[in-house]
Structures are given as structure tokens and as C-alpha cells.
Coordinates of C-alpha atoms in Angstrom, one line a residue:
Chain A
M20 CA 120.6 89.6 78.4
L21 CA 119.2 90.6 81.6
F22 CA 117.3 94.1 82.1
D23 CA 116.2 95.3 85.4
I24 CA 113.1 97.6 85.3
N25 CA 113.2 98.6 88.8
T26 CA 116.3 100.4 90.2
A27 CA 117.1 103.6 91.7
T28 CA 119.9 106.3 92.2
G29 CA 119.9 109.2 94.5
H30 CA 119.6 109.8 98.3
W31 CA 117.2 108.1 100.6
P32 CA 116.8 110.2 103.8
F33 CA 115.5 107.5 106.1
R34 CA 118.2 104.8 105.8
R35 CA 121.8 104.7 104.4
I36 CA 121.3 102.7 101.1
P37 CA 124.6 101.4 99.8
N38 CA 125.3 101.7 96.0
Q39 CA 123.3 104.6 95.5
T40 CA 125.5 106.4 92.9
I41 CA 125.2 105.7 89.2
T42 CA 128.6 104.2 89.0
E43 CA 128.0 102.0 92.3
L44 CA 124.7 100.8 91.0
K45 CA 126.1 100.0 87.5
R46 CA 129.0 98.0 89.3
L47 CA 126.4 96.3 91.6
L48 CA 124.2 95.3 88.8
K49 CA 127.0 94.1 86.6
S50 CA 128.3 92.0 89.3
K51 CA 125.0 90.0 89.3
G52 CA 124.7 89.6 85.6
V53 CA 122.4 92.4 84.8
T54 CA 123.1 93.9 81.4
G55 CA 120.8 97.0 81.5
A56 CA 118.4 98.8 83.9
A57 CA 115.7 101.5 84.0
V58 CA 116.7 103.8 86.7
V59 CA 114.8 106.6 88.7
N60 CA 116.3 109.3 90.9
T61 CA 115.0 108.8 94.5
N62 CA 115.6 112.6 95.0
G63 CA 112.5 113.1 92.9
L64 CA 110.3 112.0 95.6
F65 CA 111.4 114.7 97.9
Y66 CA 112.1 117.9 95.9
Q67 CA 109.2 120.3 95.9
N68 CA 110.3 121.0 92.2
C69 CA 110.9 117.4 91.3
H70 CA 111.9 118.2 87.8
D71 CA 115.4 119.1 89.2
A72 CA 115.7 115.3 89.8
N73 CA 115.3 114.6 86.3
V74 CA 117.8 117.0 85.2
E75 CA 120.2 115.5 87.7
L76 CA 119.5 111.9 86.4
A77 CA 119.9 112.9 82.8
K78 CA 123.4 114.3 83.7
A79 CA 124.3 111.3 85.9
I80 CA 123.4 108.5 83.2
D81 CA 124.9 110.5 80.3
P82 CA 128.0 108.5 80.2
H83 CA 126.1 105.2 80.7
R84 CA 123.3 105.6 78.2
D85 CA 124.1 102.3 76.8
Y86 CA 123.4 100.7 80.1
F87 CA 120.8 103.0 81.8
A88 CA 117.4 103.9 80.5
G89 CA 116.3 107.1 82.7
V90 CA 112.7 107.2 84.3
A91 CA 111.4 110.7 85.0
V92 CA 109.6 111.7 88.1
L93 CA 106.8 114.3 87.9
N94 CA 104.1 115.7 90.1
P95 CA 100.9 116.2 88.1
L96 CA 99.9 118.8 90.7
F97 CA 103.0 120.8 90.4
P98 CA 103.2 123.7 87.8
A99 CA 104.7 123.2 84.2
W100 CA 104.5 119.5 84.4
E101 CA 103.4 119.3 80.8
R102 CA 106.6 121.4 79.7
D103 CA 108.6 119.1 82.1
L104 CA 107.3 116.1 80.7
E105 CA 108.2 117.0 76.9
N106 CA 111.5 118.1 78.2
C107 CA 112.1 114.7 79.7
A108 CA 111.1 112.9 76.6
G109 CA 112.9 115.1 74.3
K110 CA 116.1 117.0 75.4
L111 CA 116.6 114.8 78.6
G112 CA 116.2 111.6 76.7
L113 CA 114.3 109.7 79.5
K114 CA 112.2 106.6 78.7
A115 CA 109.5 106.6 81.1
L116 CA 107.6 108.3 83.6
R117 CA 107.0 107.5 87.4
L118 CA 104.1 108.8 89.3
V119 CA 104.6 108.5 93.3
P120 CA 101.2 109.7 94.7
Q121 CA 102.4 108.5 98.2
Y122 CA 105.2 111.0 98.2
H123 CA 103.5 113.9 96.4
N124 CA 100.3 113.8 98.2
Y125 CA 97.7 113.0 95.9
R126 CA 95.7 110.0 94.7
L127 CA 95.6 108.5 91.4
D128 CA 91.9 109.8 90.8
S129 CA 92.9 113.3 91.5
P130 CA 92.5 115.9 88.8
G131 CA 95.5 116.2 86.8
V132 CA 96.8 112.6 86.9
L133 CA 94.7 111.3 84.1
A134 CA 96.1 114.2 82.0
I135 CA 99.6 113.6 82.7
V136 CA 99.3 109.8 81.9
K137 CA 97.6 110.7 78.6
K138 CA 100.4 112.9 77.8
A139 CA 102.9 110.2 78.6
A140 CA 101.2 108.0 76.1
I141 CA 101.3 110.6 73.4
L142 CA 105.0 110.8 74.0
K143 CA 105.2 107.1 74.1
L144 CA 106.5 107.0 77.7
P145 CA 105.3 104.1 80.0
V146 CA 104.2 105.0 83.4
F147 CA 105.6 103.4 86.4
I148 CA 103.7 103.5 89.8
P149 CA 105.2 101.8 92.8
H150 CA 102.9 100.1 95.2
R151 CA 105.4 101.3 97.8
V152 CA 109.1 102.4 97.9
V153 CA 110.0 100.6 101.0
D154 CA 108.2 98.1 103.5
V155 CA 106.0 100.5 105.4
R156 CA 106.1 98.2 108.6
G157 CA 109.6 99.6 109.5
R158 CA 108.8 103.1 108.3
H159 CA 110.7 106.2 109.8
W160 CA 108.4 108.4 111.6
M161 CA 108.6 111.0 108.8
D162 CA 108.0 108.5 106.0
T163 CA 104.7 107.9 104.4
E164 CA 102.6 104.8 105.3
Q165 CA 100.5 105.3 102.1
T166 CA 100.7 102.5 99.5
V167 CA 98.8 102.3 96.0
N168 CA 96.7 99.2 95.5
L169 CA 95.8 97.4 92.4
H170 CA 92.3 98.8 92.0
E171 CA 93.5 102.5 91.9
V172 CA 96.0 101.6 89.2
G173 CA 93.5 99.6 87.4
A174 CA 91.1 102.5 87.4
L175 CA 93.8 104.7 85.9
C176 CA 94.4 102.0 83.1
H177 CA 90.7 102.0 82.2
A178 CA 90.7 105.7 82.0
A179 CA 93.8 105.8 79.9
P180 CA 93.7 102.7 77.8
E181 CA 96.2 104.0 75.4
A182 CA 98.9 104.3 78.2
K183 CA 101.2 101.5 79.2
V184 CA 101.3 101.3 83.1
V185 CA 103.9 99.4 84.9
F186 CA 102.9 98.5 88.6
T187 CA 106.1 98.1 90.5
E188 CA 106.8 96.6 94.0
A189 CA 103.5 95.0 94.1
S190 CA 102.2 91.5 95.1
V191 CA 99.0 90.8 93.6
N192 CA 96.6 87.7 93.3
P193 CA 96.8 86.6 89.7
E194 CA 92.9 85.9 89.9
E195 CA 92.2 89.4 90.5
L196 CA 93.6 90.3 86.9
V197 CA 91.1 88.3 84.8
D198 CA 87.4 87.8 84.6
K199 CA 85.7 84.5 84.7
R200 CA 86.1 84.0 81.0
G201 CA 89.8 84.6 81.4
R202 CA 90.0 88.0 79.6
R203 CA 92.4 90.6 81.2
H204 CA 90.9 93.2 83.2
Y205 CA 93.7 95.7 82.6
P206 CA 95.3 94.7 79.1
N207 CA 97.7 97.9 79.4
L208 CA 98.9 96.9 82.9
Y209 CA 102.5 95.4 83.2
F210 CA 104.1 94.1 86.4
E211 CA 107.5 93.4 87.6
I212 CA 108.5 90.3 89.7
S213 CA 110.4 91.5 92.7
R214 CA 107.7 90.7 95.3
W215 CA 106.4 87.4 93.5
H216 CA 107.4 84.0 94.4
S217 CA 108.5 81.1 92.2
V218 CA 109.6 78.0 94.4
M219 CA 106.5 78.3 96.6
G220 CA 103.3 78.3 94.5
Q221 CA 104.8 79.3 91.3
H222 CA 103.3 82.8 91.5
V223 CA 105.5 84.0 88.4
K224 CA 104.0 81.1 86.2
Q225 CA 100.4 81.7 87.4
M226 CA 100.9 85.3 86.4
V227 CA 102.2 84.3 82.9
K228 CA 99.1 82.0 82.6
M229 CA 96.7 84.9 83.6
I230 CA 98.2 88.0 81.8
G231 CA 100.8 86.5 79.4
Y232 CA 104.6 86.7 79.6
D233 CA 104.6 89.8 77.5
H234 CA 103.1 91.8 80.5
I235 CA 105.8 90.7 83.0
L236 CA 109.1 92.3 83.6
F237 CA 112.3 91.4 85.5
G238 CA 113.0 93.7 88.5
S239 CA 115.0 93.8 91.6
G240 CA 114.4 96.9 93.5
A241 CA 118.3 97.6 93.7
P242 CA 119.9 99.3 95.5
F243 CA 117.2 99.4 98.2
K244 CA 116.9 95.6 98.1
E245 CA 119.4 92.8 97.4
I246 CA 119.3 91.4 93.9
T247 CA 119.8 87.8 94.3
P248 CA 116.3 87.0 95.5
A249 CA 114.8 88.5 92.3
L250 CA 117.4 86.4 90.3
L251 CA 116.3 83.3 92.1
K252 CA 112.6 84.0 91.4
L253 CA 113.3 84.1 87.7
Q254 CA 115.8 81.1 87.8
H255 CA 113.1 79.0 89.4
A256 CA 110.1 80.2 87.5
A257 CA 108.9 77.1 85.4
L258 CA 108.8 78.9 82.1
N259 CA 109.9 77.9 78.5
S260 CA 112.8 79.8 76.9
K261 CA 110.6 82.3 75.0
A262 CA 108.8 83.5 78.1
M263 CA 112.0 83.6 80.2
N264 CA 113.7 85.7 77.5
A265 CA 110.8 88.1 77.1
I266 CA 110.6 88.6 80.9
A267 CA 114.2 88.8 81.3
C268 CA 114.9 91.5 78.8
Q269 CA 112.8 91.6 75.7
N270 CA 109.6 93.1 77.4
A271 CA 111.6 96.0 78.8
V272 CA 113.2 96.8 75.5
R273 CA 109.8 96.9 73.8
I274 CA 108.0 99.1 76.2
L275 CA 110.9 101.3 76.7
R276 CA 111.5 101.5 73.1
L277 CA 115.2 100.9 73.5
S278 CA 117.3 99.9 70.5
Chain B
M5 CA 122.6 85.9 86.1
K6 CA 125.4 85.2 88.6
I7 CA 124.2 83.5 91.9
I8 CA 126.6 81.8 94.4
N9 CA 126.1 78.1 94.6
H10 CA 124.8 77.8 98.3
K11 CA 123.7 74.1 98.0
Q12 CA 127.3 73.0 99.1
F13 CA 126.5 74.5 102.6
R14 CA 123.7 72.0 103.1
P15 CA 121.4 74.9 104.4
V16 CA 119.2 74.3 107.4
D17 CA 116.1 76.7 107.5
F18 CA 115.7 77.4 111.2
H19 CA 112.3 79.1 110.9
N20 CA 109.6 77.9 108.8
H21 CA 105.9 76.8 109.2
V22 CA 103.3 74.3 108.2
S23 CA 99.6 74.9 108.7
G24 CA 96.4 72.8 109.6
K25 CA 93.2 72.4 107.8
N26 CA 90.1 70.9 109.6
G27 CA 92.3 69.7 112.5
K28 CA 94.8 68.1 110.2
L29 CA 98.0 68.9 108.3
D30 CA 97.2 71.0 105.1
R31 CA 99.0 68.5 102.9
E32 CA 98.7 70.6 99.8
N33 CA 100.6 73.4 101.8
A34 CA 103.2 71.0 103.3
K35 CA 103.9 69.7 99.8
S36 CA 104.4 73.1 98.5
V37 CA 106.8 73.9 101.3
N38 CA 108.7 70.8 100.8
E39 CA 108.8 71.3 97.2
A40 CA 110.2 74.9 97.7
V41 CA 112.7 73.7 100.1
A42 CA 113.9 71.0 97.9
A43 CA 114.0 73.5 94.8
L44 CA 116.3 75.9 96.8
G45 CA 118.7 73.0 98.0
I46 CA 117.7 73.5 101.6
D47 CA 118.5 70.5 103.4
K48 CA 116.2 70.7 106.5
A49 CA 113.5 73.0 107.5
C50 CA 112.4 73.5 111.1
V51 CA 108.5 73.9 111.0
S52 CA 106.0 75.1 113.7
C53 CA 102.3 75.7 113.6
P54 CA 101.8 78.6 116.0
L55 CA 98.6 80.2 117.0
N56 CA 98.2 84.0 116.8
S57 CA 95.1 84.4 118.9
D58 CA 95.2 86.2 122.3
S59 CA 95.4 83.0 124.6
P60 CA 95.4 79.7 122.8
T61 CA 94.2 76.8 125.1
P62 CA 96.1 73.6 125.8
D63 CA 93.8 71.6 123.6
E64 CA 94.4 74.2 120.9
F65 CA 98.3 74.1 121.0
H66 CA 98.1 70.2 121.4
A67 CA 96.1 70.0 118.2
S68 CA 98.4 72.4 116.6
N69 CA 101.5 70.4 117.5
D70 CA 99.8 67.3 116.1
V71 CA 99.8 68.8 112.7
V72 CA 103.6 69.4 113.2
F73 CA 104.0 65.7 114.0
E74 CA 101.9 64.8 110.7
A75 CA 104.6 67.2 108.8
M76 CA 107.5 65.3 110.3
T77 CA 106.0 62.1 109.0
F78 CA 105.1 63.9 105.7
S79 CA 108.9 64.8 104.8
K80 CA 112.0 63.9 106.4
R81 CA 113.1 67.4 105.7
F82 CA 110.8 68.7 108.3
L83 CA 112.0 69.2 111.7
G84 CA 109.5 69.9 114.4
F85 CA 109.1 73.0 116.7
C86 CA 106.7 72.6 119.6
F87 CA 104.2 75.7 120.1
V88 CA 103.1 76.5 123.5
N89 CA 101.3 79.2 125.4
P90 CA 103.3 79.9 128.5
G91 CA 100.3 81.2 130.2
Y92 CA 99.4 77.8 130.6
A93 CA 102.5 76.7 132.6
R94 CA 101.8 73.1 133.8
E95 CA 100.2 72.2 130.3
S96 CA 103.1 73.8 128.4
L97 CA 105.7 71.8 130.2
A98 CA 103.8 68.6 129.5
E99 CA 103.3 69.4 126.0
I100 CA 107.1 70.1 125.7
E101 CA 107.7 66.6 127.3
R102 CA 105.3 65.0 124.8
C103 CA 106.8 66.9 121.7
V104 CA 110.5 67.2 122.4
V105 CA 111.3 64.6 124.8
R106 CA 109.2 61.6 123.6
G107 CA 108.2 63.0 120.0
G108 CA 111.6 64.2 118.7
M109 CA 110.9 67.9 118.1
I110 CA 114.0 69.8 118.5
G111 CA 112.8 73.3 120.0
V112 CA 110.3 75.5 121.5
K113 CA 108.3 78.1 119.3
L114 CA 106.5 81.1 121.2
Y115 CA 104.4 83.7 119.7
H116 CA 103.2 87.1 120.7
Q117 CA 100.9 85.9 123.7
Y118 CA 103.8 87.2 126.1
F119 CA 107.0 89.2 125.8
I120 CA 110.1 87.1 125.7
C121 CA 111.1 88.6 129.1
D122 CA 107.6 88.2 131.0
P123 CA 108.2 86.3 134.2
A124 CA 105.3 84.0 133.2
L125 CA 107.8 82.3 130.8
Q126 CA 110.1 81.2 133.5
P127 CA 108.9 77.5 133.8
V128 CA 109.1 77.1 130.0
M129 CA 112.5 78.6 129.9
E130 CA 113.8 76.7 132.8
Y131 CA 112.6 73.4 131.1
A132 CA 114.1 74.3 127.7
A133 CA 117.5 75.0 129.4
E134 CA 117.2 71.6 131.2
L135 CA 116.6 69.9 128.0
G136 CA 119.2 72.1 126.1
I137 CA 117.0 73.1 123.4
P138 CA 116.1 76.5 121.8
V139 CA 113.5 78.7 122.1
L140 CA 112.4 80.7 119.0
M141 CA 110.1 83.4 119.3
H142 CA 108.3 85.6 116.8
A143 CA 109.7 89.2 117.2
G144 CA 110.0 92.4 115.5
K145 CA 110.0 96.3 116.0
L146 CA 107.0 97.5 114.2
T147 CA 106.8 101.2 113.5
D148 CA 103.6 101.5 111.4
S149 CA 100.1 101.7 112.5
G150 CA 100.0 97.7 112.3
A151 CA 101.9 97.6 115.5
K152 CA 98.8 98.0 117.7
F153 CA 97.6 94.5 116.6
Q154 CA 100.6 93.0 118.4
P155 CA 101.0 94.7 121.5
R156 CA 103.1 92.1 123.1
L157 CA 105.4 91.6 120.2
S158 CA 109.1 91.2 121.5
N159 CA 111.9 93.3 120.1
A160 CA 115.8 93.2 120.8
G161 CA 115.2 95.1 124.1
H162 CA 113.1 92.5 125.4
F163 CA 115.6 89.9 124.3
L164 CA 118.3 91.7 126.2
K165 CA 116.3 91.4 129.4
A166 CA 115.6 87.8 128.8
T167 CA 119.1 86.8 128.1
E168 CA 119.6 88.2 131.7
M169 CA 116.5 86.4 133.3
F170 CA 117.0 83.2 131.4
P171 CA 120.9 83.1 131.0
Q172 CA 120.9 79.1 130.6
T173 CA 118.3 79.0 127.8
I174 CA 119.2 79.3 124.1
L175 CA 117.2 82.1 122.8
V176 CA 116.4 82.8 119.2
Q177 CA 114.9 86.0 118.1
G178 CA 112.8 85.4 115.0
H179 CA 113.1 87.1 111.6
I180 CA 115.3 90.2 111.5
G181 CA 113.5 90.7 108.2
G182 CA 110.1 90.0 109.4
G183 CA 109.0 93.7 108.9
G184 CA 109.9 96.3 111.1
D185 CA 112.9 98.6 112.0
W186 CA 115.6 96.1 111.9
E187 CA 118.3 98.9 112.3
W188 CA 116.8 99.6 115.8
N189 CA 116.9 96.0 116.8
L190 CA 120.6 95.8 115.7
R191 CA 121.7 98.8 117.3
T192 CA 120.0 97.7 120.5
L193 CA 121.8 94.2 120.3
E194 CA 125.3 96.0 120.5
A195 CA 124.8 95.7 124.3
L196 CA 124.5 91.9 124.0
S197 CA 126.6 90.1 126.6
R198 CA 129.3 87.9 124.8
S199 CA 128.4 85.1 127.1
S200 CA 124.7 84.9 126.4
K201 CA 123.0 82.1 124.5
Y202 CA 121.4 84.5 122.0
Y203 CA 120.7 83.8 118.4
L204 CA 119.0 85.8 115.5
D205 CA 117.3 84.2 112.6
T206 CA 117.6 85.9 109.1
S207 CA 114.3 85.2 107.8
G208 CA 111.2 87.3 106.5
S209 CA 110.5 89.1 103.5
V210 CA 112.5 92.3 104.0
I211 CA 115.7 92.1 101.8
D212 CA 116.9 95.6 102.6
A213 CA 120.3 95.9 101.0
G214 CA 123.0 95.6 103.7
M215 CA 120.8 94.2 106.5
I216 CA 122.4 90.9 106.8
Q217 CA 126.0 92.3 106.4
K218 CA 125.0 94.7 109.4
T219 CA 123.6 91.7 111.4
V220 CA 126.8 89.9 111.0
A221 CA 128.9 92.8 111.7
I222 CA 127.1 93.6 115.1
L223 CA 126.4 90.1 116.2
G224 CA 129.3 88.1 114.7
T225 CA 128.9 84.9 112.4
E226 CA 128.3 82.7 115.4
R227 CA 124.9 84.0 116.4
V228 CA 123.1 84.2 113.0
L229 CA 120.7 81.4 111.6
F230 CA 119.7 81.1 108.2
A231 CA 116.0 81.0 107.9
T232 CA 113.4 81.9 105.4
D233 CA 109.8 82.0 107.4
M234 CA 108.2 81.1 104.0
S235 CA 110.0 83.9 101.9
F236 CA 112.2 81.3 100.2
E237 CA 114.0 83.3 97.6
E238 CA 114.3 86.3 99.8
G239 CA 115.8 84.1 102.6
V240 CA 118.3 82.6 100.3
G241 CA 119.2 85.6 98.2
K242 CA 119.8 88.0 101.1
V243 CA 122.4 85.9 102.8
L244 CA 124.1 85.2 99.4
D245 CA 124.3 88.9 98.9
A246 CA 125.8 89.7 102.2
G247 CA 129.4 89.6 101.0
L248 CA 130.3 87.0 103.5
S249 CA 133.3 84.4 103.0
E250 CA 132.3 80.8 102.3
K251 CA 133.5 80.1 105.9
Q252 CA 130.7 82.3 107.3
L253 CA 128.0 81.2 104.9
Q254 CA 128.8 77.6 106.1
K255 CA 128.3 78.7 109.7
I256 CA 125.1 80.6 109.1
F257 CA 123.5 78.3 106.7
S258 CA 124.2 75.1 108.6
D259 CA 126.9 74.8 111.3
N260 CA 125.2 77.3 113.9
Y261 CA 122.1 75.1 113.7
Y262 CA 124.1 71.9 114.5
K263 CA 126.0 73.7 117.3
I264 CA 122.6 74.5 118.9
L265 CA 121.6 70.9 118.2
S266 CA 124.7 69.5 120.0
E267 CA 123.4 71.0 123.3
R268 CA 120.5 68.9 123.4
R269 CA 120.4 66.7 126.5
V270 CA 117.4 64.4 125.6

């Protein structure tokens, strides 16, 4: 079993992304051996009223609920987010919340962010935060250059210890995650592996050593990014089968509360 | 997970690096690179040790190339590229003679001290053409605020000019996935003359879906060289995901490198 925690559907306005519909994405993921995926709607980055993207997503994945777990996108500075979040967790059946301060023009320490993260925790929705959506070195002139760093995400984790936060598209130094006695700075922070390395330096293995395999998830970044690089990172991670299975699938099933 | 077996193609990584530490090869780093290359079934890796300062002196690039010589001894997988600063023309030619003609390195590596189409490169380019060896240059089309830190970073437009200025020299544009607007580079390369001795390497951490597929569609399989530039899984994976035939993969992973090597006259 292989569950991809980091996939997307919907339109990206700055470059043509192949396989951006749900059916195309599913076909692509299955062709690589991926057996399930968490999916966000990229449209939610750009709509003023981004909850419309959640409604779109729920409708799109309805025929594929056995494969996709939907991830909501909400803006804590936009009216009625609390009602929208309850709707996402309830009627729409979405399994996580994604915050994108880079695209919704706020910072993680802005008023309102803590409230939405705490509300997500009450609804048992993990909160996904991407370091970036695309590599900003080649940004379109209308796209953002802002990224989110570990310390911003870490501060939010401290402020809402009851929340589960997944930092996606992030490359971090494992040593920044523990203190001198080996205790984790952010026990409620999870990561996906798409920007880590295995064959050079065994970054995945180091991360497992620092924060435990139960806090690491397989993710590819499809369809923005090719999938095989992430597969190779998992394949070449020097891990035992228990850790491998947890990262490949079981951790995602647990934090998304999938059956 | 389903991954195409690429080891059958005996890949040659055209763009990689080793580093120095206290004037010597950083053996720990070299060991890591060698192990990574071996783990991914890469047969050979072209390594260099370029300096990114504004104007490295001859003593500095000489020392840098000594590190590459150490690497070539450290592992038979490593093939050396000789780094020079063309601003020191006479010393650069002497260094190429030392490293390539006498030392067995296989090409010249240039960084961002000059654009690839700068007339200052003429002596180096002519000597490389005479020897029949490739010139690989760090390149990209940065569009973020970091671009100001590399004011003489060559992009595809500079390479087009260079193919006219130095038509006998084998030019290799580094890392289409090195960060930057790769689509701008590829569309610019549509104007490339079919007879030019131009190649592009696939390396870099960028693994945007469709990037390698478009590269091959625009340049053809014959001009594309597999490379990682230290982004190992990314380097292999994005080529495997490009939807190419076995014949195309064979050329990109290996044959195109050996074709370049066959032009060597020393």
C-alpha cells in the first residue's frame, strides 16, 4: 500500500500542468503504484471565496472516495471560515485543512490563524501547510515569492499543541527538530518526503532517527512534480519494514482517520 | 511502487561535483557522492569543483582542479572536468593542457564569471574545439529576487549566440532543472541551428512534470544529456517519468555522452 499525502487537482494559472483533473491524476498515480492520495484543489489558492474550491473538490472526488481523501483550503481572514470548516468536515467529507498564507496574504502569526487551527483540531482535521507550492526561482511575475519556514510553522505548533500539522514541500535540517537531549521541539509536527534525499546522506533515515517514523509521510507533489523521484527516495531509504510501511501508508491512514 | 529499471542503460551523470576541504578533497563528501551514484546504478559521474567567486585566480582554480584529480583517484566512477576562469586566458589554457591533455580530464567546466557568449571566452573555446572536448557551463533563467546575485548567469539566449560565435566547440548548457524559468529557455532554443554542437543537461532539483518531455520534444533526443548535479533521485526519476522509449532513454542516459567523448582528439 502506498498513500501519497501531497497531490493536487485544479488549475494552475502560471504553467500548464498535465494530469490536473481528478481522473487524470488518479490514472497517473495508479500507474506508479500509488494506492490512495490526499488531494487539494489548487483553485482554492486563487478564489477570493476559496470555499467554492472545497465544494468543487468534494464533487470531483465523490466517485473516487475509496481512493482520494479531500483536503480543504480556507482563508482564516475571510468571513465565515468557521462555518465553512464545519461544512468541510461534515457535509463535504473532507479529511484535512490546508492553509496557504503565501497565496492568501497573511502570516502564520496573524490574528485568526490560531483560531482556525484550534477549530481544525476540534474537528480532528490535520492542518497541511506547504513551504511553497512551486520553486520560486522560476516564478511567474504574478506569482508569489513568499515561502513559509520551519520556525513559523513551529511557533504555530507550540501555540496549538492539540493540532496535527503537516509541513509539506519542506526541506529541513533534522538537527533543528530536536534539542540537545534529543527531545522533539514540535511533537505535533509531521513532514512529507518529496524534497528530502535518501541516496546522498540518508536524509529520510536521519529524520526518522530524530523525530520518529510515525511523523513522516510519503508525498510526491503530483501532478506539479514527477512522481518517480519520491518513489526512489522511499525505495532507497535505509529503513526497516515497519518504518517503511508506516511512512508509505499507515501514518497517512492514521492522521487522516481513514478506514 | 512501479519504477522503470534504468540500470540497463549504464547511465553517465554528465554534471556533478566534488568539494574541497582545507585544500584537499573532502573525502567524506566524495564517499557520499560515490555511494549515491552506486546506489542508483549510475555507471560514471562527471565531477568538477567550480568556484563561485567573482574572479577566481589561477592559483585558486589550479587548487580546485587538484581536488578533482584526487576524486578521480578516489573512485574510478569519477570523470574529471577542469574548471577555469577565462578572464585569465593564458593561465586557463595552461590549466586545460595540464588537466585534460596530460591529466585525462574529459571537459571544461565554466561557472558564472562570464556569459557563455562573452568574447573573453574565445581562447578557451578555440582550445576546447581543437581538443574536441565539451564545455559545460552553469546556466539558468532566474526570475526571482535571487537573480541579482548571479548577474552573468547564462541562459539559452546567451547559448544561441555562443553557438554562432564558437561553432566548432561542443557547448553544454547546465541543468535545465537548476531553478529558473525552464520554459523560457526551451522556447528560446527553438531557434537553435540543427548543425550546432549544442547539448543540454537534465540536472537540478526541479522536477516539474513535463519538463524533460518538453526538452526532448524541442531539442530532440540527441542533444539531451542525463545529469543530476547532486539531486540524485530527482535526476534519475524525472528522466524515467518523461514517457520516453527505451531507445531514447539509452541515448540520454549514456549514448550521447559517448558520442561527445568520441570527438576527443587527445
